[in-house]
Short mmCIF file of C-alpha atoms (C1' of nucleotides) in Angstrom, two decimals:
data_model
loop_
_atom_site.label_atom_id
_atom_site.label_comp_id
_atom_site.label_asym_id
_atom_site.label_seq_id
_atom_site.Cartn_x
_atom_site.Cartn_y
_atom_site.Cartn_z
CA MET A 1 -7.34 3.16 35.90
CA PRO A 2 -8.77 5.86 34.18
CA ARG A 3 -7.09 8.82 34.34
CA THR A 4 -8.87 12.00 36.51
CA LYS A 5 -8.69 14.58 34.76
CA GLY A 6 -11.59 14.38 32.08
CA ASP A 7 -8.64 16.38 29.47
CA HIS A 8 -10.35 15.44 26.20
CA GLU A 9 -8.31 17.52 24.18
CA ALA A 10 -4.86 16.08 25.47
CA ARG A 11 -6.36 12.55 25.03
CA ARG A 12 -7.28 13.30 21.35
CA ARG A 13 -3.71 14.21 20.66
CA ASP A 14 -2.37 10.88 22.65
CA VAL A 15 -4.77 9.31 19.71
CA SER A 16 -3.04 10.76 16.80
CA GLU A 17 0.22 10.40 18.27
CA ALA A 18 -0.56 7.08 18.86
CA VAL A 19 -1.91 6.71 15.14
CA TRP A 20 0.59 8.36 13.09
CA ARG A 21 3.47 6.56 15.23
CA VAL A 22 1.65 2.84 14.72
CA LEU A 23 1.64 4.62 10.72
CA ALA A 24 4.91 5.96 10.42
CA ALA A 25 6.52 1.79 11.82
CA HIS A 26 3.82 -0.56 9.52
CA GLY A 27 2.34 1.39 7.47
CA PHE A 28 -1.40 2.57 6.24
CA GLY A 29 -1.44 -0.93 5.26
CA GLY A 30 -0.88 -2.17 9.29
CA LEU A 31 -3.13 0.91 10.59
CA THR A 32 -5.34 -1.53 13.57
CA LEU A 33 -6.97 -0.65 16.34
CA ARG A 34 -4.83 -2.95 18.73
CA ALA A 35 -1.46 -1.76 17.40
CA VAL A 36 -2.84 2.15 18.30
CA ALA A 37 -4.50 1.03 21.42
CA ALA A 38 -1.10 -0.75 22.70
CA GLU A 39 0.92 2.28 21.68
CA LEU A 40 -1.08 4.44 22.97
CA GLY A 41 -0.97 2.51 25.80
CA ALA A 42 -4.93 1.82 26.10
CA THR A 43 -7.19 -1.02 24.82
CA THR A 44 -9.40 -0.67 22.06
CA GLY A 45 -12.52 -0.03 23.95
CA LEU A 46 -10.88 3.65 24.12
CA LEU A 47 -10.71 3.39 20.42
CA THR A 48 -14.47 2.55 19.45
CA HIS A 49 -15.40 5.27 21.46
CA TYR A 50 -14.23 7.89 19.62
CA PHE A 51 -14.32 6.31 15.88
CA PRO A 52 -17.04 4.13 16.00
CA ALA A 53 -15.98 1.64 13.11
CA LYS A 54 -12.63 1.05 11.34
CA ARG A 55 -13.30 3.63 8.44
CA ASP A 56 -13.31 6.76 10.74
CA LEU A 57 -10.13 5.75 12.34
CA VAL A 58 -8.66 5.26 8.29
CA ALA A 59 -10.53 8.49 7.31
CA TYR A 60 -9.31 10.40 10.67
CA ALA A 61 -5.92 8.99 9.80
CA LEU A 62 -5.87 10.34 6.37
CA ASP A 63 -7.30 14.13 8.16
CA LEU A 64 -3.95 13.50 10.41
CA LEU A 65 -1.70 12.93 6.96
CA ASP A 66 -3.28 16.25 5.69
CA ARG A 67 -3.20 17.92 8.62
CA ARG A 68 0.13 17.14 10.16
CA SER A 69 1.51 17.74 6.29
CA ALA A 70 0.13 21.04 6.26
CA SER A 71 1.71 22.32 9.43
CA ARG A 72 4.92 21.36 8.50
CA PRO A 73 6.45 24.61 8.57
CA ARG A 74 7.48 25.90 5.55
CA ARG A 75 10.59 28.01 4.39
CA ALA A 76 10.20 31.43 3.31
CA GLY A 77 9.18 31.29 -0.50
CA GLY A 78 9.90 35.01 -1.20
CA GLU A 79 8.68 35.81 -4.60
CA GLY A 80 9.17 34.11 -8.18
CA LEU A 81 11.11 31.52 -8.28
CA SER A 82 11.89 31.41 -5.82
CA ALA A 83 9.07 30.85 -4.15
CA VAL A 84 8.91 27.61 -7.15
CA ARG A 85 11.33 26.47 -5.32
CA ALA A 86 10.85 26.73 -2.21
CA ALA A 87 6.88 25.92 -1.92
CA MET A 88 9.03 22.36 -4.16
CA LEU A 89 11.78 21.95 -1.11
CA ASP A 90 8.62 22.13 1.15
CA VAL A 91 7.65 18.13 -0.33
CA LEU A 92 10.76 16.62 0.23
CA PRO A 93 11.66 14.27 2.50
CA LEU A 94 14.73 16.49 3.03
CA THR A 95 14.18 16.10 7.36
CA ALA A 96 12.87 12.67 9.45
CA GLU A 97 9.52 14.39 9.67
CA ALA A 98 9.03 14.72 5.88
CA THR A 99 10.13 11.49 5.97
CA ASP A 100 7.93 10.21 7.54
CA SER A 101 5.47 12.30 5.85
CA ASN A 102 5.85 10.88 2.96
CA ARG A 103 6.38 7.65 3.77
CA ILE A 104 2.56 7.27 5.27
CA TRP A 105 1.30 9.18 2.09
CA VAL A 106 2.95 6.81 -0.99
CA SER A 107 2.11 4.21 2.02
CA SER A 108 -1.69 5.36 1.90
CA TRP A 109 -1.63 4.44 -2.01
CA ASP A 110 -2.50 0.79 -2.30
CA THR A 111 -5.67 1.46 -0.08
CA ALA A 112 -6.62 4.47 -1.66
CA LEU A 113 -6.11 2.77 -5.60
CA THR A 114 -8.43 0.16 -4.66
CA ASP A 115 -11.06 3.23 -3.31
CA PRO A 116 -12.71 4.76 -5.96
CA ALA A 117 -13.87 7.22 -3.49
CA LEU A 118 -10.76 7.54 -1.63
CA SER A 119 -8.53 7.31 -5.47
CA ASP A 120 -11.43 10.64 -6.28
CA ASP A 121 -10.41 12.09 -3.00
CA TYR A 122 -7.29 12.17 -4.34
CA ALA A 123 -7.07 13.14 -8.01
CA ARG A 124 -8.77 16.03 -6.49
CA LYS A 125 -6.65 16.48 -3.86
CA TYR A 126 -3.58 16.63 -6.55
CA ALA A 127 -5.46 18.86 -8.94
CA GLN A 128 -5.63 21.14 -6.04
CA SER A 129 -2.09 21.06 -5.76
CA ARG A 130 -0.65 21.24 -9.40
CA ASP A 131 -3.52 24.12 -9.17
CA LYS A 132 -2.07 26.06 -6.02
CA LEU A 133 1.86 25.05 -8.13
CA ARG A 134 0.29 26.96 -11.75
CA ASP A 135 -0.26 29.79 -9.26
CA LEU A 136 2.81 30.24 -8.79
CA ILE A 137 5.09 29.58 -12.15
CA ALA A 138 2.31 32.14 -13.37
CA ALA A 139 3.75 34.47 -11.20
CA ALA A 140 7.60 33.97 -12.01
CA GLN A 141 6.88 33.75 -15.65
CA GLN A 142 5.40 37.71 -15.04
CA LEU A 143 8.75 38.05 -13.28
CA GLY A 144 10.10 37.59 -16.34
CA GLU A 145 12.20 34.17 -14.34
CA LEU A 146 10.49 31.60 -16.64
CA PRO A 147 9.76 31.85 -19.75
CA ALA A 148 6.22 31.65 -21.61
CA GLY A 149 3.92 28.39 -21.96
CA ASP A 150 0.78 27.28 -20.64
CA PRO A 151 1.57 27.41 -16.22
CA ALA A 152 -1.05 24.29 -15.79
CA ARG A 153 1.43 21.95 -18.36
CA ILE A 154 5.00 22.48 -16.36
CA ALA A 155 3.23 22.91 -13.08
CA ALA A 156 1.86 19.72 -13.96
CA GLY A 157 5.25 18.21 -15.28
CA ALA A 158 6.91 20.13 -11.69
CA GLN A 159 5.03 18.14 -9.79
CA SER A 160 5.73 14.21 -11.39
CA PHE A 161 9.07 15.56 -10.79
CA LEU A 162 8.74 16.34 -7.27
CA LEU A 163 6.08 12.98 -6.56
CA GLY A 164 8.62 10.32 -8.16
CA LEU A 165 11.72 12.18 -6.29
CA VAL A 166 10.11 11.63 -3.11
CA VAL A 167 9.44 8.19 -4.09
CA GLN A 168 12.88 7.58 -5.16
CA ALA A 169 14.48 8.80 -2.27
CA LEU A 170 12.41 7.02 0.57
CA PHE A 171 13.51 4.08 -1.06
CA ALA A 172 17.17 4.82 -1.04
CA PRO A 173 17.96 7.15 1.44
CA GLU A 174 21.28 6.53 1.03
CA ALA A 175 21.94 7.30 -2.86
CA PHE A 176 18.84 10.96 -2.12
CA PRO A 177 20.63 12.56 0.15
CA PRO A 178 18.77 15.72 1.51
CA HIS A 179 22.15 17.40 -1.50
CA ARG A 180 20.98 15.25 -3.81
CA GLN A 181 18.18 16.18 -3.68
CA THR A 182 18.30 19.69 -3.61
CA GLU A 183 20.12 19.40 -6.30
CA LEU A 184 18.38 17.54 -9.18
CA LEU A 185 15.48 20.35 -8.80
CA ASP A 186 18.17 22.39 -8.87
CA ASP A 187 18.32 21.14 -12.60
CA TYR A 188 14.74 20.49 -13.08
CA LEU A 189 13.93 24.60 -12.17
CA ALA A 190 16.92 25.75 -14.13
CA SER A 191 15.66 22.69 -17.37
CA LEU A 192 13.07 24.88 -17.07
CA GLY A 193 14.84 27.80 -17.60
CA SER A 194 14.51 27.77 -21.41
CA PRO A 195 12.43 28.30 -24.35
CA SER A 196 11.49 25.05 -26.88
CA SER A 197 8.30 23.66 -25.07
CA SER A 198 4.72 23.32 -24.60
CA SER A 199 2.82 23.79 -28.61
CA SER A 200 3.01 21.99 -31.21
CA PRO A 201 1.16 18.53 -30.81
CA SER A 202 3.25 16.11 -31.74
CA SER A 203 2.05 12.83 -33.13
CA SER A 204 2.34 9.03 -33.06
CA VAL A 205 1.32 8.14 -29.56
CA GLY A 206 1.06 4.13 -28.79
CA MET B 1 -12.81 -32.85 -8.59
CA PRO B 2 -8.87 -33.62 -9.55
CA ARG B 3 -8.20 -32.22 -13.26
CA THR B 4 -7.49 -34.86 -15.69
CA LYS B 5 -4.40 -34.37 -17.08
CA GLY B 6 -1.35 -33.48 -15.08
CA ASP B 7 -0.87 -30.41 -17.19
CA HIS B 8 1.44 -28.76 -14.29
CA GLU B 9 2.57 -25.84 -16.99
CA ALA B 10 -0.89 -24.62 -17.73
CA ARG B 11 -1.99 -24.88 -13.86
CA ARG B 12 1.23 -22.90 -13.12
CA ARG B 13 -0.24 -20.63 -15.45
CA ASP B 14 -3.25 -20.00 -14.42
CA VAL B 15 -2.70 -19.70 -10.85
CA SER B 16 -0.77 -16.59 -12.64
CA GLU B 17 -3.61 -15.12 -14.08
CA ALA B 18 -5.84 -15.94 -10.43
CA VAL B 19 -3.02 -14.17 -8.66
CA TRP B 20 -2.78 -11.61 -11.33
CA ARG B 21 -6.99 -10.91 -11.71
CA VAL B 22 -6.83 -10.47 -7.59
CA LEU B 23 -3.79 -8.34 -7.77
CA ALA B 24 -5.57 -5.35 -9.81
CA ALA B 25 -9.09 -6.02 -8.29
CA HIS B 26 -7.96 -5.50 -5.17
CA GLY B 27 -3.74 -3.69 -4.69
CA PHE B 28 -1.51 -5.95 -2.91
CA GLY B 29 -3.06 -5.40 0.38
CA GLY B 30 -5.81 -7.45 -0.67
CA LEU B 31 -3.87 -10.19 -2.04
CA THR B 32 -5.46 -13.15 -0.02
CA LEU B 33 -4.55 -16.95 -0.06
CA ARG B 34 -8.47 -17.65 -0.41
CA ALA B 35 -9.38 -14.47 -2.55
CA VAL B 36 -6.81 -16.50 -5.26
CA ALA B 37 -8.46 -19.77 -4.83
CA ALA B 38 -11.75 -18.56 -5.46
CA GLU B 39 -10.30 -16.41 -8.54
CA LEU B 40 -8.74 -20.36 -9.04
CA GLY B 41 -12.02 -21.71 -9.30
CA ALA B 42 -10.22 -23.76 -6.30
CA THR B 43 -9.74 -23.98 -2.78
CA THR B 44 -6.50 -23.14 -0.50
CA GLY B 45 -5.43 -26.10 -0.55
CA LEU B 46 -3.89 -26.38 -4.65
CA LEU B 47 -2.62 -23.24 -3.75
CA THR B 48 -0.62 -24.43 -0.35
CA HIS B 49 0.75 -26.73 -2.45
CA TYR B 50 2.05 -24.74 -4.75
CA PHE B 51 3.07 -21.82 -2.38
CA PRO B 52 4.36 -23.07 1.38
CA ALA B 53 3.55 -19.87 2.78
CA LYS B 54 2.39 -16.81 2.67
CA ARG B 55 5.58 -15.13 1.56
CA ASP B 56 5.85 -17.50 -1.04
CA LEU B 57 2.57 -16.20 -2.21
CA VAL B 58 3.51 -12.85 -2.26
CA ALA B 59 7.20 -13.48 -3.64
CA TYR B 60 5.42 -15.03 -6.73
CA ALA B 61 3.44 -11.97 -6.89
CA LEU B 62 6.34 -9.22 -7.10
CA ASP B 63 7.86 -11.90 -9.15
CA LEU B 64 5.35 -12.02 -11.58
CA LEU B 65 5.09 -7.70 -11.90
CA ASP B 66 8.55 -7.41 -13.02
CA ARG B 67 8.19 -10.30 -15.80
CA ARG B 68 4.70 -9.17 -16.63
CA SER B 69 6.23 -4.93 -16.68
CA ALA B 70 9.26 -6.65 -18.45
CA SER B 71 7.45 -8.43 -21.15
CA ARG B 72 5.21 -6.27 -22.05
CA PRO B 73 5.07 -5.22 -26.02
CA ARG B 74 8.13 -2.82 -26.25
CA ARG B 75 7.81 -0.28 -29.11
CA ALA B 76 11.03 0.32 -31.46
CA GLY B 77 13.27 2.46 -29.81
CA GLY B 78 15.51 3.25 -32.43
CA GLU B 79 18.02 5.42 -31.78
CA GLY B 80 19.59 8.24 -29.36
CA LEU B 81 17.01 10.90 -27.83
CA SER B 82 14.32 8.41 -29.49
CA ALA B 83 15.36 5.83 -27.51
CA VAL B 84 14.75 7.94 -24.17
CA ARG B 85 10.95 8.47 -25.68
CA ALA B 86 10.47 4.88 -26.21
CA ALA B 87 11.93 3.34 -22.95
CA MET B 88 9.92 6.13 -20.82
CA LEU B 89 6.65 5.72 -23.03
CA ASP B 90 7.28 1.92 -22.58
CA VAL B 91 6.44 2.90 -18.78
CA LEU B 92 3.63 5.38 -18.46
CA PRO B 93 0.12 4.04 -18.12
CA LEU B 94 -0.48 4.94 -21.70
CA THR B 95 -3.00 0.82 -21.88
CA ALA B 96 -5.19 -0.92 -20.21
CA GLU B 97 -2.82 -3.54 -19.16
CA ALA B 98 0.51 -1.11 -19.09
CA THR B 99 -2.54 0.77 -16.13
CA ASP B 100 -3.12 -2.23 -14.09
CA SER B 101 0.36 -3.55 -14.24
CA ASN B 102 1.45 0.89 -12.88
CA ARG B 103 -1.17 0.08 -10.41
CA ILE B 104 -0.34 -3.54 -8.77
CA TRP B 105 3.56 -1.55 -8.37
CA VAL B 106 2.34 1.32 -7.13
CA SER B 107 -0.50 -0.38 -4.50
CA SER B 108 3.36 -2.94 -4.18
CA TRP B 109 4.79 0.49 -2.49
CA ASP B 110 2.38 -0.34 1.28
CA THR B 111 4.47 -3.84 1.59
CA ALA B 112 7.90 -2.61 -0.02
CA LEU B 113 8.42 0.27 2.64
CA THR B 114 6.97 -1.64 5.87
CA ASP B 115 10.06 -4.79 4.73
CA PRO B 116 13.09 -3.84 4.73
CA ALA B 117 14.46 -6.59 2.19
CA LEU B 118 12.17 -5.79 0.10
CA SER B 119 13.04 -2.22 0.03
CA ASP B 120 16.80 -2.77 -0.78
CA ASP B 121 15.30 -5.23 -3.77
CA TYR B 122 12.83 -2.16 -4.94
CA ALA B 123 15.90 0.11 -4.86
CA ARG B 124 18.30 -1.73 -6.57
CA LYS B 125 15.90 -2.50 -9.15
CA TYR B 126 15.48 0.76 -9.88
CA ALA B 127 18.99 1.86 -9.46
CA GLN B 128 19.57 -0.70 -12.19
CA SER B 129 16.67 1.11 -13.87
CA ARG B 130 18.15 4.38 -13.81
CA ASP B 131 21.32 2.58 -15.17
CA LYS B 132 19.40 1.13 -17.99
CA LEU B 133 18.06 5.31 -18.96
CA ARG B 134 21.64 6.27 -17.89
CA ASP B 135 23.48 4.01 -20.89
CA LEU B 136 20.84 5.67 -23.39
CA ILE B 137 21.29 8.66 -21.66
CA ALA B 138 24.81 8.57 -22.28
CA ALA B 139 23.61 7.79 -26.25
CA ALA B 140 21.80 10.42 -27.27
CA GLN B 141 24.44 13.32 -26.05
CA GLN B 142 27.69 11.26 -28.65
CA LEU B 143 24.92 11.83 -30.98
CA GLY B 144 24.81 15.22 -29.99
CA GLU B 145 20.97 14.74 -29.60
CA LEU B 146 21.33 15.77 -25.82
CA PRO B 147 23.96 18.70 -23.95
CA ALA B 148 27.21 17.19 -22.23
CA GLY B 149 26.41 16.97 -19.15
CA ASP B 150 26.37 14.15 -15.37
CA PRO B 151 24.31 11.27 -17.80
CA ALA B 152 23.62 9.00 -14.14
CA ARG B 153 22.52 12.93 -12.90
CA ILE B 154 19.89 13.41 -15.62
CA ALA B 155 18.49 10.24 -15.88
CA ALA B 156 17.95 9.58 -11.92
CA GLY B 157 16.51 13.34 -12.86
CA ALA B 158 13.85 11.82 -15.87
CA GLN B 159 13.19 8.70 -13.88
CA SER B 160 11.57 10.57 -10.74
CA PHE B 161 9.51 12.63 -13.41
CA LEU B 162 9.08 8.83 -14.91
CA LEU B 163 7.45 7.88 -11.59
CA GLY B 164 6.08 10.75 -10.56
CA LEU B 165 3.55 11.06 -13.41
CA VAL B 166 3.02 7.13 -13.31
CA VAL B 167 0.99 8.45 -10.14
CA GLN B 168 -0.29 11.09 -10.71
CA ALA B 169 -2.27 9.25 -14.37
CA LEU B 170 -3.50 6.36 -11.60
CA PHE B 171 -4.77 8.17 -10.09
CA ALA B 172 -6.65 10.62 -12.09
CA PRO B 173 -6.81 8.68 -15.62
CA GLU B 174 -9.68 11.68 -17.43
CA ALA B 175 -6.76 14.66 -16.95
CA PHE B 176 -3.64 12.02 -18.34
CA PRO B 177 -4.79 11.02 -20.69
CA PRO B 178 -2.30 8.64 -23.27
CA HIS B 179 -2.36 12.17 -25.44
CA ARG B 180 -1.57 14.32 -22.50
CA GLN B 181 1.17 12.56 -20.91
CA THR B 182 2.34 11.93 -24.02
CA GLU B 183 2.79 15.86 -24.40
CA LEU B 184 3.93 16.07 -21.13
CA LEU B 185 7.08 14.15 -21.70
CA ASP B 186 7.85 15.04 -24.96
CA ASP B 187 7.96 18.79 -23.08
CA TYR B 188 10.15 17.27 -19.90
CA LEU B 189 12.72 15.79 -22.66
CA ALA B 190 12.61 19.55 -24.71
CA SER B 191 14.25 21.04 -21.87
CA LEU B 192 16.49 18.14 -21.15
CA GLY B 193 17.60 19.64 -25.20
CA SER B 194 18.74 22.88 -24.20
CA PRO B 195 22.32 23.78 -22.09
CA SER B 196 22.30 25.56 -18.33
CA SER B 197 22.04 22.74 -16.33
CA SER B 198 24.52 20.42 -14.20
CA SER B 199 27.49 21.76 -12.41
CA SER B 200 28.30 24.41 -10.14
CA PRO B 201 28.16 22.60 -6.60
CA SER B 202 24.16 24.80 -5.71
CA SER B 203 24.75 24.79 -1.20
CA SER B 204 21.64 26.07 1.11
CA VAL B 205 20.28 23.81 2.23
CA GLY B 206 17.21 23.01 4.34
"C1'" DA C 1 -0.19 -54.88 -12.11
"C1'" DC C 2 1.44 -52.78 -7.63
"C1'" DA C 3 3.73 -49.06 -4.94
"C1'" DT C 4 4.85 -44.77 -4.47
"C1'" DA C 5 4.42 -40.19 -5.29
"C1'" DA C 6 2.36 -36.59 -7.05
"C1'" DC C 7 -2.15 -33.89 -7.45
"C1'" DC C 8 -6.38 -31.10 -4.82
"C1'" DG C 9 -9.91 -30.80 -2.26
"C1'" DT C 10 -12.20 -31.08 3.16
"C1'" DA C 11 -11.16 -29.64 6.84
"C1'" DA C 12 -10.20 -27.28 11.18
"C1'" DC C 13 -6.67 -25.34 13.83
"C1'" DG C 14 -4.71 -21.17 16.37
"C1'" DC C 15 -4.86 -16.20 15.98
"C1'" DT C 16 -6.08 -11.86 14.63
"C1'" DT C 17 -8.94 -8.49 12.85
"C1'" DG C 18 -12.90 -5.29 13.43
"C1'" DT C 19 -17.67 -5.16 16.17
"C1'" DT C 20 -20.16 -5.31 19.94
"C1'" DA C 21 -22.14 -5.93 25.63
"C1'" DT C 22 -21.67 -4.63 29.73
"C1'" DG C 23 -20.05 -2.91 33.85
"C1'" DC C 24 -17.56 0.38 36.79
"C1'" DG C 25 -15.10 4.97 38.64
"C1'" DA C 26 -14.90 9.09 37.16
"C1'" DA C 27 -17.23 13.90 36.43
"C1'" DT C 28 -21.58 16.44 36.02
"C1'" DG C 29 -25.57 18.95 36.93
"C1'" DG C 30 -30.10 20.63 39.12
"C1'" DC D 1 -26.34 14.18 46.77
"C1'" DC D 2 -27.92 11.53 44.21
"C1'" DA D 3 -28.77 10.49 39.19
"C1'" DT D 4 -27.20 10.40 34.69
"C1'" DT D 5 -24.62 11.02 31.88
"C1'" DC D 6 -18.95 9.43 30.10
"C1'" DG D 7 -14.54 7.70 29.70
"C1'" DC D 8 -13.10 3.83 29.80
"C1'" DA D 9 -10.83 -1.38 30.73
"C1'" DT D 10 -12.56 -6.02 29.83
"C1'" DA D 11 -14.48 -9.56 27.39
"C1'" DA D 12 -16.18 -11.88 23.97
"C1'" DC D 13 -17.96 -12.23 19.30
"C1'" DA D 14 -18.24 -13.95 14.18
"C1'" DA D 15 -15.25 -13.58 10.35
"C1'" DG D 16 -11.40 -13.76 8.24
"C1'" DC D 17 -6.85 -14.78 8.55
"C1'" DG D 18 -2.14 -18.17 7.51
"C1'" DT D 19 -1.14 -22.82 8.75
"C1'" DT D 20 -1.25 -27.48 8.91
"C1'" DA D 21 -3.72 -32.12 8.95
"C1'" DC D 22 -6.27 -36.57 6.46
"C1'" DG D 23 -7.67 -39.05 2.69
"C1'" DG D 24 -8.78 -39.85 -1.34
"C1'" DT D 25 -7.89 -39.56 -7.14
"C1'" DT D 26 -4.91 -38.93 -11.13
"C1'" DA D 27 -0.66 -40.07 -12.22
"C1'" DT D 28 4.79 -42.74 -12.08
"C1'" DG D 29 7.66 -46.14 -12.48
"C1'" DT D 30 9.02 -50.82 -11.89
#
DNA sequence: ACATAACCGTAACGCTTGTTATGCGAATGG
DNA sequence: CCATTCGCATAACAAGCGTTACGGTTATGT
């Protein structure tokens, strides 16, 4: 029973939703042609028409993850340290959608870490993310809201904190409810508002 | 060609090594009976003898990951803040073995996040890890090396930072060499050595 | 020494996976 | 209005998966 209208765009949107639901339910390792087809109420024949090979589906899913994450409603940033805080809050799994996004994101690491090409892609993406954070931090420094110090270095630390908090919150949502995550983030930002960091090459590395 | 000596222990060690190599090479999603058997120079018949079902293999692999991580040579802790630093350095992918361990660890999250039982297991494990860190932090506070504040809360932040740094270092080893990781950790520890954190319930959560 | 159990290779089973071939109704355009 | 292309279902394929049955060799206990 083919659809009577050749609405290509609408169909692609349906495919996106089906892929997303499969990813949210079974992770990246459970992304299968038949699972997506079933979620779509269709067969594998439809999917092979849209994606010549499985890797194309995977690539599409990764791109979908990017777009869904990027198009999530951002909160008003303000400027300086407030913008840094807003940008970091936007990443955390504080809502159901953000939780899905992050869960899928983390689950994709298994695939990414064993594929050198994907791994490089991710490295670039995170570097870009750090650069964005670095600029916000540099701006906050010029406003005097953060002490001096290499902004790139501070950004690397901040993203580490952010990433790890995401992972912990995903595994223990009841131990890391939105309020707790915000609390911890504010603790971290407060700890940045002091001197004593960077410079002075300490040795004794194992 | 069965082995002439019934050296059960030695055989189990061989199995461990084979499982480990498969995990390091293809991640947790690539853990397959035939892959392990091939790495072992044996057949699936051997493995079904040791593991009645696949989930037993997976459970064994998870346990192996635990034991391999726990039995990694720990550096001399010292006491107070120095012990905190040592414990955190022990987790970071500063050596080839620690990198393998961490890579496998991260790759297991895909499996864990879609399995509620495993997810709970991980949540408990990380909570336990946080508690250990909390005790070290509390000790450092009593030595006056860290300012006052809820040690559990500080530990949660510290483990977030640690976890995220691991992930970033895995994806971009060249951007996060051992020296850089140590540097960033020391930055973080230095930022803890100041007041102004914790307490005062800030609201406005999205 | 002989029965029994442990060990493990061989081989097949059923299932799921990605992929491909085929066909048919709906859209399209000259 | 008819030929052609598009969109998709149907169905089969080989390969890989976990699992099982079976047989032969080696150790073990009496």
